[in-house]
């Protein structure tokens, strides 16, 4: 079982890189005599044809070498690599969509790295859900809403999307947030799981070192600021407010649910840890325990 799961991790790396290979298309044109990476390669007819052919060839290759569950892993990782590659192309093109390119890179890398890190630290819990692509209906609606807001405001208030200093702030939030989350996952190791556990495994221990010495829930802290950072990066005022409120409410409920299990698992050890270290999220103290 472990060997198969390790194989899935390797397949995801290969497939992500194959998807990322889409950046070769504008490079070929550059070496053919053109000096710039042109945005037309994503919007022009020739660019669309070139990308469609590349996708078809790569997908055909994956269908030939991988079957069943392995293909499902490969095609998801390839899609995320392709999205990351398109984000790079947009980011380095002479276009006003540069910040959306940053967003594409941030979003695709977040989801792919969730799967890869899980494959490294806890392969027994690895599944297609580890990509977090089907996290929830609310998550999907939030993502689509941010794309719609960005597009509408770019067409109606284009100067709002040119606040480079604000987008840079968002980029820093995204990078720091994702770094903190992945650091938390790596520190927790096999104790980390995307699903709140109701039964304690034999190998489950209370982690209080590393980033857990500063925050009780560093993975949630990272995700919280990463999610808001994506909207700051896009200069989406409506979604900045919406993401902040929705994320805060989600993590408040999630932390309370998780801490009920942690207190059940570790009793006084967790209660002592809870007294010393905060959650890391504003105005969220976690589950309240009556002292009476």
Tab-separated table of C-alpha atoms in Angstrom:
chain	number	residue	atom	x	y	z
A	1	UNK	CA	0.000	0.000	0.000
A	2	UNK	CA	2.768	2.427	0.958
A	3	UNK	CA	4.669	1.722	-2.242
A	4	UNK	CA	1.618	2.527	-4.351
A	5	UNK	CA	1.042	5.800	-2.554
A	6	UNK	CA	4.692	6.837	-2.960
A	7	UNK	CA	4.281	6.074	-6.671
A	8	UNK	CA	1.278	8.395	-6.796
A	9	UNK	CA	3.419	11.187	-5.393
A	10	UNK	CA	6.053	10.630	-8.073
A	11	UNK	CA	3.393	10.524	-10.779
A	12	UNK	CA	2.012	13.839	-9.546
A	13	UNK	CA	5.449	15.461	-9.896
A	14	UNK	CA	5.936	14.181	-13.441
A	15	UNK	CA	2.424	15.216	-14.450
A	16	UNK	CA	2.716	18.668	-12.872
A	17	UNK	CA	5.918	19.267	-14.831
A	18	UNK	CA	4.266	18.074	-18.051
A	19	UNK	CA	1.476	20.596	-17.518
A	20	UNK	CA	4.018	23.278	-16.672
A	21	UNK	CA	5.631	22.566	-20.036
A	22	UNK	CA	3.051	24.873	-21.633
A	23	UNK	CA	5.566	27.678	-21.033
A	24	UNK	CA	7.605	26.169	-23.885
A	25	UNK	CA	5.099	27.548	-26.415
A	26	UNK	CA	5.931	31.265	-25.984
A	27	UNK	CA	9.615	30.359	-25.567
A	28	UNK	CA	9.626	28.738	-29.012
A	29	UNK	CA	8.208	31.918	-30.506
A	30	UNK	CA	10.765	33.981	-28.607
A	31	UNK	CA	13.660	31.942	-29.985
A	32	UNK	CA	12.107	32.084	-33.437
A	33	UNK	CA	12.748	35.799	-33.565
A	34	UNK	CA	10.236	37.582	-31.380
A	35	UNK	CA	11.551	39.457	-28.367
A	36	UNK	CA	8.524	39.405	-26.076
A	37	UNK	CA	6.328	36.784	-24.468
A	38	UNK	CA	3.115	37.960	-26.009
A	39	UNK	CA	-0.242	37.780	-24.324
A	40	UNK	CA	-1.701	36.935	-27.721
A	41	UNK	CA	-0.510	33.394	-27.174
A	42	UNK	CA	-3.332	32.937	-24.712
A	43	UNK	CA	-5.926	35.111	-26.452
A	44	UNK	CA	-5.040	34.893	-30.153
A	45	UNK	CA	-6.198	32.122	-32.485
A	46	UNK	CA	-2.709	30.689	-33.010
A	47	UNK	CA	-2.037	30.676	-29.305
A	48	UNK	CA	-5.297	28.874	-28.542
A	49	UNK	CA	-4.565	26.272	-31.196
A	50	UNK	CA	-1.026	25.717	-29.926
A	51	UNK	CA	-2.219	25.307	-26.339
A	52	UNK	CA	-5.112	23.011	-27.358
A	53	UNK	CA	-2.693	20.783	-29.276
A	54	UNK	CA	-0.290	20.707	-26.339
A	55	UNK	CA	-3.093	19.729	-23.929
A	56	UNK	CA	-4.316	16.983	-26.272
A	57	UNK	CA	-0.842	15.525	-26.708
A	58	UNK	CA	-0.057	15.541	-22.993
A	59	UNK	CA	-3.453	14.102	-22.043
A	60	UNK	CA	-3.040	11.363	-24.653
A	61	UNK	CA	0.379	10.536	-23.232
A	62	UNK	CA	-1.038	10.305	-19.705
A	63	UNK	CA	-3.898	8.081	-20.896
A	64	UNK	CA	-1.412	5.685	-22.469
A	65	UNK	CA	0.980	5.308	-19.536
A	66	UNK	CA	-1.428	5.599	-16.569
A	67	UNK	CA	-4.647	3.704	-15.955
A	68	UNK	CA	-7.563	4.085	-13.540
A	69	UNK	CA	-6.755	5.839	-10.237
A	70	UNK	CA	-3.237	6.721	-11.365
A	71	UNK	CA	-4.606	8.602	-14.377
A	72	UNK	CA	-6.944	10.550	-12.078
A	73	UNK	CA	-3.941	11.671	-10.042
A	74	UNK	CA	-1.929	12.470	-13.155
A	75	UNK	CA	-4.611	14.509	-14.918
A	76	UNK	CA	-5.259	16.644	-11.815
A	77	UNK	CA	-1.585	17.316	-11.233
A	78	UNK	CA	-1.131	18.074	-14.949
A	79	UNK	CA	-4.056	20.511	-14.882
A	80	UNK	CA	-2.520	22.334	-11.908
A	81	UNK	CA	0.873	22.420	-13.623
A	82	UNK	CA	-0.780	23.769	-16.779
A	83	UNK	CA	-2.554	26.475	-14.755
A	84	UNK	CA	0.709	27.381	-13.037
A	85	UNK	CA	2.434	27.591	-16.433
A	86	UNK	CA	-0.291	29.813	-17.889
A	87	UNK	CA	0.033	31.997	-14.806
A	88	UNK	CA	3.750	32.363	-15.459
A	89	UNK	CA	3.129	33.285	-19.090
A	90	UNK	CA	0.633	35.978	-18.078
A	91	UNK	CA	2.902	37.240	-15.283
A	92	UNK	CA	5.821	37.809	-17.667
A	93	UNK	CA	3.766	39.153	-20.576
A	94	UNK	CA	3.194	42.782	-21.420
A	95	UNK	CA	-0.407	42.812	-20.216
A	96	UNK	CA	-2.611	44.426	-17.601
A	97	UNK	CA	-3.574	40.925	-16.412
A	98	UNK	CA	-0.206	40.418	-14.674
A	99	UNK	CA	-1.677	40.220	-11.171
A	100	UNK	CA	-4.182	37.615	-12.289
A	101	UNK	CA	-1.198	35.601	-13.492
A	102	UNK	CA	0.241	35.792	-9.973
A	103	UNK	CA	-3.101	34.594	-8.674
A	104	UNK	CA	-3.166	31.612	-11.044
A	105	UNK	CA	0.316	30.577	-9.913
A	106	UNK	CA	-0.604	30.969	-6.243
A	107	UNK	CA	-3.864	29.026	-6.500
A	108	UNK	CA	-2.480	26.130	-8.539
A	109	UNK	CA	0.665	25.772	-6.429
A	110	UNK	CA	-1.363	25.788	-3.202
A	111	UNK	CA	-3.552	22.903	-4.336
A	112	UNK	CA	-0.743	20.880	-5.876
A	113	UNK	CA	1.549	21.281	-2.866
A	114	UNK	CA	-1.276	20.120	-0.561
A	115	UNK	CA	-1.220	16.775	-2.381
A	116	UNK	CA	2.562	16.521	-2.631
A	117	UNK	CA	3.233	17.343	1.025
A	118	UNK	CA	0.555	14.847	2.095
A	119	UNK	CA	2.277	12.216	-0.030
A	120	UNK	CA	5.506	12.959	1.837
A	121	UNK	CA	4.271	13.175	5.427
A	122	UNK	CA	1.247	10.904	5.565
A	123	UNK	CA	0.917	8.664	2.473
A	124	UNK	CA	-1.661	6.442	4.212
A	125	UNK	CA	-4.170	9.317	4.145
A	126	UNK	CA	-3.368	10.280	0.542
A	127	UNK	CA	-6.317	10.413	-1.862
A	128	UNK	CA	-7.653	12.534	-4.699
A	129	UNK	CA	-9.271	14.707	-2.039
A	130	UNK	CA	-5.767	15.691	-0.889
A	131	UNK	CA	-5.649	18.129	-3.809
A	132	UNK	CA	-8.507	20.000	-2.062
A	133	UNK	CA	-9.968	20.771	-5.488
A	134	UNK	CA	-13.390	19.593	-4.300
A	135	UNK	CA	-13.098	21.145	-0.844
A	136	UNK	CA	-16.712	22.347	-0.705
A	137	UNK	CA	-19.417	24.038	-2.762
A	138	UNK	CA	-18.817	27.230	-0.776
A	139	UNK	CA	-15.107	27.160	-1.644
A	140	UNK	CA	-15.890	26.804	-5.353
A	141	UNK	CA	-18.465	29.608	-5.247
A	142	UNK	CA	-15.941	31.851	-3.482
A	143	UNK	CA	-13.294	31.175	-6.140
A	144	UNK	CA	-15.661	31.813	-9.055
A	145	UNK	CA	-16.942	34.968	-7.350
A	146	UNK	CA	-13.411	36.349	-7.172
A	147	UNK	CA	-12.876	35.731	-10.900
A	148	UNK	CA	-16.172	37.428	-11.752
A	149	UNK	CA	-15.426	40.432	-9.541
A	150	UNK	CA	-11.929	40.832	-10.982
A	151	UNK	CA	-13.221	40.711	-14.564
A	152	UNK	CA	-16.129	43.116	-13.981
A	153	UNK	CA	-14.008	45.652	-12.115
A	154	UNK	CA	-11.199	45.374	-14.666
A	155	UNK	CA	-13.646	46.276	-17.412
A	156	UNK	CA	-15.465	49.012	-15.487
A	157	UNK	CA	-12.816	50.396	-13.118
A	158	UNK	CA	-9.478	49.357	-14.715
A	159	UNK	CA	-7.394	51.731	-12.584
A	160	UNK	CA	-8.443	49.740	-9.479
A	161	UNK	CA	-6.545	46.735	-10.821
A	162	UNK	CA	-3.326	48.694	-11.305
A	163	UNK	CA	-2.546	49.223	-7.604
A	164	UNK	CA	0.748	47.359	-7.806
A	165	UNK	CA	1.717	48.110	-4.208
A	166	UNK	CA	-1.517	46.499	-2.963
A	167	UNK	CA	-0.992	43.461	-5.180
A	168	UNK	CA	2.524	43.127	-3.775
A	169	UNK	CA	1.095	43.155	-0.251
A	170	UNK	CA	-1.263	40.377	-1.318
A	171	UNK	CA	1.614	38.415	-2.849
A	172	UNK	CA	3.565	38.609	0.412
A	173	UNK	CA	0.475	37.437	2.339
A	174	UNK	CA	0.049	34.527	-0.059
A	175	UNK	CA	3.702	33.455	0.094
A	176	UNK	CA	3.929	33.745	3.880
A	177	UNK	CA	0.557	32.092	4.428
A	178	UNK	CA	1.331	29.108	2.212
A	179	UNK	CA	4.829	28.771	3.707
A	180	UNK	CA	3.362	28.710	7.226
A	181	UNK	CA	0.747	26.120	6.274
A	182	UNK	CA	3.229	23.782	4.612
A	183	UNK	CA	5.650	24.249	7.526
A	184	UNK	CA	2.855	23.190	9.868
A	185	UNK	CA	2.100	20.116	7.768
A	186	UNK	CA	5.748	19.074	7.639
A	187	UNK	CA	6.197	19.667	11.368
A	188	UNK	CA	3.106	17.636	12.262
A	189	UNK	CA	4.111	14.834	9.921
A	190	UNK	CA	1.844	11.784	10.082
A	191	UNK	CA	-0.230	13.568	12.745
A	192	UNK	CA	-1.570	15.930	10.064
A	193	UNK	CA	-4.781	15.079	8.250
A	194	UNK	CA	-7.081	17.149	6.062
A	195	UNK	CA	-10.066	15.629	7.874
A	196	UNK	CA	-10.713	16.265	11.570
A	197	UNK	CA	-10.140	12.937	13.345
A	198	UNK	CA	-12.639	11.640	15.887
A	199	UNK	CA	-10.596	8.610	16.922
A	200	UNK	CA	-7.022	8.725	18.120
A	201	UNK	CA	-4.533	6.660	16.137
A	202	UNK	CA	-1.749	4.848	17.981
A	203	UNK	CA	0.859	7.032	16.283
A	204	UNK	CA	-0.991	10.273	17.079
A	205	UNK	CA	1.016	12.569	19.361
A	206	UNK	CA	0.524	16.155	20.501
A	207	UNK	CA	2.829	18.409	18.448
A	208	UNK	CA	3.949	21.550	20.291
A	209	UNK	CA	7.314	22.349	18.697
A	210	UNK	CA	8.311	24.234	15.543
A	211	UNK	CA	5.584	26.562	14.306
A	212	UNK	CA	3.221	24.948	16.819
A	213	UNK	CA	5.169	26.706	19.579
A	214	UNK	CA	3.826	30.007	18.212
A	215	UNK	CA	0.312	29.041	17.063
A	216	UNK	CA	-1.961	26.196	18.136
A	217	UNK	CA	-3.345	25.965	14.606
A	218	UNK	CA	-0.594	27.207	12.251
A	219	UNK	CA	-2.011	25.421	9.210
A	220	UNK	CA	-5.300	27.301	9.634
A	221	UNK	CA	-3.478	30.586	10.251
A	222	UNK	CA	-1.539	30.097	7.032
A	223	UNK	CA	-4.640	29.186	5.043
A	224	UNK	CA	-6.589	32.130	6.502
A	225	UNK	CA	-4.040	34.745	5.423
A	226	UNK	CA	-3.330	32.946	2.144
A	227	UNK	CA	-7.007	33.072	1.164
A	228	UNK	CA	-7.373	36.760	2.009
A	229	UNK	CA	-4.038	37.490	0.339
A	230	UNK	CA	-5.291	36.104	-2.975
A	231	UNK	CA	-8.015	38.761	-3.005
A	232	UNK	CA	-5.680	41.546	-1.888
A	233	UNK	CA	-3.444	40.489	-4.779
A	234	UNK	CA	-6.370	40.839	-7.192
A	235	UNK	CA	-7.473	44.165	-5.627
A	236	UNK	CA	-10.972	42.725	-5.141
A	237	UNK	CA	-12.576	44.898	-2.416
A	238	UNK	CA	-15.831	42.934	-2.237
A	239	UNK	CA	-14.101	39.561	-2.014
A	240	UNK	CA	-11.527	40.855	0.465
A	241	UNK	CA	-14.395	41.575	2.856
A	242	UNK	CA	-16.276	38.411	1.932
A	243	UNK	CA	-13.261	36.103	2.204
A	244	UNK	CA	-12.272	37.619	5.543
A	245	UNK	CA	-15.689	37.066	7.099
A	246	UNK	CA	-16.272	33.629	5.551
A	247	UNK	CA	-12.775	32.348	6.402
A	248	UNK	CA	-12.969	33.663	9.953
A	249	UNK	CA	-16.309	31.956	10.543
A	250	UNK	CA	-15.145	28.694	8.944
A	251	UNK	CA	-11.963	28.457	10.983
A	252	UNK	CA	-13.697	29.437	14.222
A	253	UNK	CA	-16.096	26.514	13.820
A	254	UNK	CA	-13.370	24.188	12.560
A	255	UNK	CA	-11.054	24.954	15.487
A	256	UNK	CA	-13.801	24.380	18.045
A	257	UNK	CA	-14.653	21.043	16.420
A	258	UNK	CA	-11.021	19.975	16.269
A	259	UNK	CA	-10.215	21.009	19.809
A	260	UNK	CA	-13.016	18.846	21.167
A	261	UNK	CA	-11.194	15.860	19.687
A	262	UNK	CA	-7.772	17.073	20.847
A	263	UNK	CA	-8.973	17.477	24.429
A	264	UNK	CA	-10.464	13.995	24.240
A	265	UNK	CA	-7.175	12.610	22.877
A	266	UNK	CA	-4.681	14.404	25.125
A	267	UNK	CA	-6.718	15.670	28.097
A	268	UNK	CA	-4.628	17.811	30.484
A	269	UNK	CA	-1.645	17.919	28.128
A	270	UNK	CA	-3.696	19.761	25.533
A	271	UNK	CA	-5.380	22.012	28.073
A	272	UNK	CA	-1.960	23.117	29.349
A	273	UNK	CA	-0.777	23.730	25.795
A	274	UNK	CA	-3.982	25.678	25.102
A	275	UNK	CA	-3.282	27.977	28.051
A	276	UNK	CA	0.227	28.793	26.824
A	277	UNK	CA	-0.281	29.158	23.059
A	278	UNK	CA	-2.988	31.062	21.180
A	279	UNK	CA	-4.770	29.887	18.044
A	280	UNK	CA	-2.995	32.490	15.925
A	281	UNK	CA	-6.249	33.762	14.430
A	282	UNK	CA	-7.782	37.124	15.441
A	283	UNK	CA	-10.600	36.938	17.996
A	284	UNK	CA	-10.664	33.130	17.924
A	285	UNK	CA	-9.753	31.533	21.245
A	286	UNK	CA	-10.946	28.025	20.499
A	287	UNK	CA	-13.265	25.805	22.511
A	288	UNK	CA	-14.211	27.201	25.900
A	289	UNK	CA	-13.855	24.872	28.865
A	290	UNK	CA	-15.870	25.587	32.011
A	291	UNK	CA	-13.619	25.529	35.063
A	292	UNK	CA	-16.499	24.858	37.447
